[in-house]
Coordinates of C-alpha atoms and ligand atoms in Angstrom, one line a residue:
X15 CA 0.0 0.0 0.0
X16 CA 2.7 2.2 1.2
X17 CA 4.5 1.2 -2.1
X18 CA 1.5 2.2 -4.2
X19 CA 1.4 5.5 -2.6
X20 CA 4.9 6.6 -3.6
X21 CA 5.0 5.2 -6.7
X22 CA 2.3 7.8 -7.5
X23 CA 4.4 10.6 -5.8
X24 CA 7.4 9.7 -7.8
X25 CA 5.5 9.9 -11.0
X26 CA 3.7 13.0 -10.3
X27 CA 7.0 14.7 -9.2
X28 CA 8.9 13.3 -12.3
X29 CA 6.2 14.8 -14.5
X30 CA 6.1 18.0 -13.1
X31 CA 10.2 18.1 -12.5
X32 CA 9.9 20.5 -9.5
X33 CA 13.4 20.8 -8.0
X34 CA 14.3 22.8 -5.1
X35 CA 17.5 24.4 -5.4
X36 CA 19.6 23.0 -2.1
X37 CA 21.8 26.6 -1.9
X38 CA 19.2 29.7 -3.5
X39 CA 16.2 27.9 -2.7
X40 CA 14.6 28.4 -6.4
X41 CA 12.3 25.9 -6.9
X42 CA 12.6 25.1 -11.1
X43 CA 11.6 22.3 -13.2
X44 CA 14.3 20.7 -13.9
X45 CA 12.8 19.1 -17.3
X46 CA 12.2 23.0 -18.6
X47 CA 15.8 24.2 -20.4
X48 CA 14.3 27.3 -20.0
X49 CA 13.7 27.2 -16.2
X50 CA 17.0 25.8 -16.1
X51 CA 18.5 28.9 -17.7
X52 CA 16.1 31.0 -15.4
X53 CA 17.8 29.2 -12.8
X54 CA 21.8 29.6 -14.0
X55 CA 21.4 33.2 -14.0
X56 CA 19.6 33.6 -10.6
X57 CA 21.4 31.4 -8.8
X58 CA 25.2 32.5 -8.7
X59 CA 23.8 36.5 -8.8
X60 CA 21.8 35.7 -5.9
X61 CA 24.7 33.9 -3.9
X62 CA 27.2 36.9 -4.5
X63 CA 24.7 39.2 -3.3
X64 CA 24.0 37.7 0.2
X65 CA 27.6 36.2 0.4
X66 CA 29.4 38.0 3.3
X67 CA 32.9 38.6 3.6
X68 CA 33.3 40.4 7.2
X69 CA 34.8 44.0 7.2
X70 CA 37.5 45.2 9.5
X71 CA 34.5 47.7 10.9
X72 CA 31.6 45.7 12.0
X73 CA 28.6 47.0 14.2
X74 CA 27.8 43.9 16.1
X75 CA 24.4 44.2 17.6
X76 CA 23.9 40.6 18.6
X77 CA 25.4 37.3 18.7
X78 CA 23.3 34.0 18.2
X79 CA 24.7 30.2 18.0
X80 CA 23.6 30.3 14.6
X81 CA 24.8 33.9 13.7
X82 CA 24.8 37.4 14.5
X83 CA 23.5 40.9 13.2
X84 CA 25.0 43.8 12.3
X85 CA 24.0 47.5 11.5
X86 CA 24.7 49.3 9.2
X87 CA 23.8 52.9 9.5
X88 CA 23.4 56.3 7.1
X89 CA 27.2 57.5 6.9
X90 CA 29.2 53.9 7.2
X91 CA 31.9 53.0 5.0
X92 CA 30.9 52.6 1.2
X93 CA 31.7 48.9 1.1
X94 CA 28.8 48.7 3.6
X95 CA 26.6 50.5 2.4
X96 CA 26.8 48.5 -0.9
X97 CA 26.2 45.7 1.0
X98 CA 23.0 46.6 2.5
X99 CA 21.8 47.8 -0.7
X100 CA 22.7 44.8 -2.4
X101 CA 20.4 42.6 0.0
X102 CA 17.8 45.6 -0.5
X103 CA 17.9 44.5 -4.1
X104 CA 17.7 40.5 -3.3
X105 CA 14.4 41.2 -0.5
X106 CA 12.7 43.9 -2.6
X107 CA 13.0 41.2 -5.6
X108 CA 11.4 38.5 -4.1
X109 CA 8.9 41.3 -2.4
X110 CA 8.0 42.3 -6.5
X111 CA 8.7 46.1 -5.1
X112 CA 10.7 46.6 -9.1
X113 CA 13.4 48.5 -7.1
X114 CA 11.6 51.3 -5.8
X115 CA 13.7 53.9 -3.4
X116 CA 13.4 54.1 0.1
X117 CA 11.1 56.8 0.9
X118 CA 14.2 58.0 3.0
X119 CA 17.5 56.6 2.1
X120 CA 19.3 59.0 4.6
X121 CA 18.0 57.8 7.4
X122 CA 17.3 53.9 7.0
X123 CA 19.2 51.4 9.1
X124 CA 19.4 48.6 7.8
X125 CA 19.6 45.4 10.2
X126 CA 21.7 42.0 8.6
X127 CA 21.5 38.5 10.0
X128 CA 24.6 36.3 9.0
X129 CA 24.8 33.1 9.8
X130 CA 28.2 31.0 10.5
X131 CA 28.3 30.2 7.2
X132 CA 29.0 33.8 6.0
X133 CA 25.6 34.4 4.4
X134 CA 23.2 37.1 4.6
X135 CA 20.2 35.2 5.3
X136 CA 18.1 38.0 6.9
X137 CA 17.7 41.7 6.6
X138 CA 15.6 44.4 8.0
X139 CA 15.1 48.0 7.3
X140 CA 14.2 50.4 9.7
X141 CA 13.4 53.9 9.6
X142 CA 12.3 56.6 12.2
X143 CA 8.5 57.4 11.8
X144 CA 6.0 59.9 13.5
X145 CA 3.0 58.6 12.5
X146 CA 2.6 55.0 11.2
X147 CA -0.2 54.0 8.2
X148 CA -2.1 51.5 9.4
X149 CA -3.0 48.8 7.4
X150 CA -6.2 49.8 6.8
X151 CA -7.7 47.5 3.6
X152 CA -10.0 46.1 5.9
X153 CA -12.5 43.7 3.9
X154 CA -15.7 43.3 3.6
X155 CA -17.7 42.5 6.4
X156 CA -20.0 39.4 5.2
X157 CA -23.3 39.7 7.1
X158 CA -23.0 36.7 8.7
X159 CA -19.8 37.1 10.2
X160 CA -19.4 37.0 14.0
X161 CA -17.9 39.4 15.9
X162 CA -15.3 37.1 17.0
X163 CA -14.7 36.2 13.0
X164 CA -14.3 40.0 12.2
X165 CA -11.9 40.7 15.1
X166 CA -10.1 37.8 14.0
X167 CA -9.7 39.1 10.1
X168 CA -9.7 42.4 11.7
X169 CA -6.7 41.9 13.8
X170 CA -4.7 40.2 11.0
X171 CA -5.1 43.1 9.2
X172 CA -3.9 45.8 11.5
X173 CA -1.7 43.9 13.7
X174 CA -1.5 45.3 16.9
X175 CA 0.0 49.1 15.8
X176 CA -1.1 52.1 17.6
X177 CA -0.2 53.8 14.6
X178 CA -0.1 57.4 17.2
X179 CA 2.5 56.2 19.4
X180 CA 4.8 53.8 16.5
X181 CA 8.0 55.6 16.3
X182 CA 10.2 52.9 13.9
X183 CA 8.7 52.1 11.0
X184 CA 9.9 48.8 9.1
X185 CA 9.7 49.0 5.6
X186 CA 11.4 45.8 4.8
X187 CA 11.9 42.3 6.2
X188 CA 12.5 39.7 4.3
X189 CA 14.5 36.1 5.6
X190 CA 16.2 34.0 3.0
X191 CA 13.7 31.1 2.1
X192 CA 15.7 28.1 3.4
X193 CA 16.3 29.7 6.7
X194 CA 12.8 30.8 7.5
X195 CA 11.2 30.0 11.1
X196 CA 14.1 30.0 12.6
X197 CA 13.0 32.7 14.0
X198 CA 15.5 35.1 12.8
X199 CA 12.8 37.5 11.7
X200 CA 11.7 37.8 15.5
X201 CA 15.4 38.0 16.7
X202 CA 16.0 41.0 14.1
X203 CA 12.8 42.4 15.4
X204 CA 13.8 42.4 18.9
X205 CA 17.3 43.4 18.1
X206 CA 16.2 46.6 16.9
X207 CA 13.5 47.2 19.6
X208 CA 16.9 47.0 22.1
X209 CA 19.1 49.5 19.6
X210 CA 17.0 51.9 17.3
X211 CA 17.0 54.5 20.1
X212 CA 19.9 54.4 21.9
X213 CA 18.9 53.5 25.9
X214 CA 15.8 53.4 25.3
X215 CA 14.0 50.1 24.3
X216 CA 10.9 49.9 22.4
X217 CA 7.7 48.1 22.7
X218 CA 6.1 45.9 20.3
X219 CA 3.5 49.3 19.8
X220 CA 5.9 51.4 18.8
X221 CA 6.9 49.3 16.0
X222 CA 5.0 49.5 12.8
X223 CA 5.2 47.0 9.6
X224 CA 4.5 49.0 6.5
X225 CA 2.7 47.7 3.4
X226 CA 2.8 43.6 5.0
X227 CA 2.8 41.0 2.4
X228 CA 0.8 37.9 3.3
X229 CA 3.8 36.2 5.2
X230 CA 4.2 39.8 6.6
X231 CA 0.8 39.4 7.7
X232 CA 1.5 36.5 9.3
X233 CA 4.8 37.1 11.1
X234 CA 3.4 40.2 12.6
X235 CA 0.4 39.3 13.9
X236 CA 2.5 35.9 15.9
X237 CA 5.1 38.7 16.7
X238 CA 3.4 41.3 18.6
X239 CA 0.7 39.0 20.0
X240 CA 3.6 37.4 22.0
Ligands
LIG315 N1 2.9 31.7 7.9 C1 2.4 31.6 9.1 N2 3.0 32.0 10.2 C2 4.3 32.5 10.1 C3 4.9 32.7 8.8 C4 4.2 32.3 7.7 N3 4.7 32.4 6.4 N4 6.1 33.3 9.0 C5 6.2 33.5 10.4 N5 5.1 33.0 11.0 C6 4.8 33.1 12.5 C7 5.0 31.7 13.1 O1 4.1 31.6 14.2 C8 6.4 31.8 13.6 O2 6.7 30.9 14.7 P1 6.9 29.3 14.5 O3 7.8 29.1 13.4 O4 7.4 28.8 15.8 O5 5.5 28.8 14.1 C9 6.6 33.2 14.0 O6 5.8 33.9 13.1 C10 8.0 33.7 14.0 O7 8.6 33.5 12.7 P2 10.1 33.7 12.4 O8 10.8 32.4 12.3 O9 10.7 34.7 13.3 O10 10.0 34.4 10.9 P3 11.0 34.1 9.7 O11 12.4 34.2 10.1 O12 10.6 32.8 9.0 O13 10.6 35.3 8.7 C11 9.3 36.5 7.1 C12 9.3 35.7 8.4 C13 10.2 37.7 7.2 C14 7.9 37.1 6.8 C15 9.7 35.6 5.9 O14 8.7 34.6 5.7 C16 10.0 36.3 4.6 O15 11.0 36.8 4.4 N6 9.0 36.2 3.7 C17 9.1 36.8 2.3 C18 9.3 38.3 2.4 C19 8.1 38.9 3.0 O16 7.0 38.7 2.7 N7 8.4 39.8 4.0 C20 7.5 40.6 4.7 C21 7.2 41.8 4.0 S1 6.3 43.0 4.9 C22 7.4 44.2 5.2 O17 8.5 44.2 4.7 C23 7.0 45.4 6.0
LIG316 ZN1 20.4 27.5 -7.1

């Protein structure tokens, strides 16, 4: 029975020829020449851009087992800078943001996981905000609904903002695809809670998530929830 059952798999994979890439993470058909070539060009592009080679400057803002982050701030040394923008490039790619401009180049900082392998495998871009947009496409409402249902889709929505008091907007998170929950998205998120104003920690409220994709969505809602 068990045999039957994977014999079937097998086929189905074989006729589809869906390969995951074991370093980018592009899943391909491997049957496709022209996924293949799709995938030739990605894949040693994408590896340069996260591939980290340490500078003699680094602004460690906290060590892991796995890793640790820096930041890299408005004003740091070009080869930095270059850096962050490069991973900009990678997150806002798989974001489909067609390289748009920060709002506020000047003043982002951007936040870099690496892991021990010497990889970029998460980044996060914060900037200082007075007032936050709340996410405000709220659907909707089905008649039926119950008030418990439209909290529910409510809350997903809006996270848990107070869009008056957020003072660090994040305009970009983005984790590589093989190393998601891990939970370096929540350790980059607490990271900058301790450092984006210097002695003074803050609260899950006073962070804002601008424009969240579905896994955005996701993440933050679990995030400030706990
Ligand atoms: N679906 C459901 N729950 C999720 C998801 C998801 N896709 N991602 C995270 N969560 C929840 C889980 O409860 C998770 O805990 P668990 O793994 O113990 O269940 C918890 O959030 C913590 O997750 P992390 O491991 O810290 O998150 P991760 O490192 O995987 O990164 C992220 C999450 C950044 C959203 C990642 O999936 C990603 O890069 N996605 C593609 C880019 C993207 O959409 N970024 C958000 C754009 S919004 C913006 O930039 C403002
Ligand atoms: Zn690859």
């Amino acid at each position: 029975q068990d045999d039957d059952d994977q014999l079937i798999i097998d086929a189905g994979q074989k006729e589809f020829g869906a390969t995951s890439c074991e370093s980018c993470g592009m899943v391909y058909s491997a049957d496709s020449p022209e996924d293949q070539f799709q995938h030739n060009q990605f894949h040693q592009r994408f590896l340069d851009s996260i591939k980290f080679v340490g500078w003699k400057k680094e602004r460690v803002v906290a060590e892991f087992w796995d890793g640790k982050i820096i930041l890299v701030m408005p004003g740091d040394p070009k080869y930095a800078l270059k850096k962050a923008e490069e991973v900009r490039r990678v997150a806002d790619n798989e974001l489909g943001f067609q390289q748009v401009a920060l709002n506020c180049p000047t003043q982002a900082k951007t936040y870099l996981f690496i892991n021990n392998e010497r990889l970029v495998v998460g980044c996060l871009i914060a900037q200082n905000i007075r007032q936050a947009y709340r996410v405000l496409a709220v659907p909707q409402t089905p008649k039926d609904m119950t008030r418990e249902d439209f909290m529910e889709h409510h809350r997903a929505w809006c996270c848990s903002t107070s869009p008056e008091n957020a003072m660090c907007g994040v305009s970009r998170i983005w984790v590589f695809s093989l190393a998601r929950r891990k939970g370096i998205a929540s350790r980059l998120l607490d990271t900058v809670r301790c450092t984006f104003i210097y002695g003074s920690p803050l609260t899950k409220d006073e962070i804002a998530f601008s424009d969240p994709t579905p896994d955005g969505k996701q993440f933050a809602t679990q995030y400030c929830d706990t």
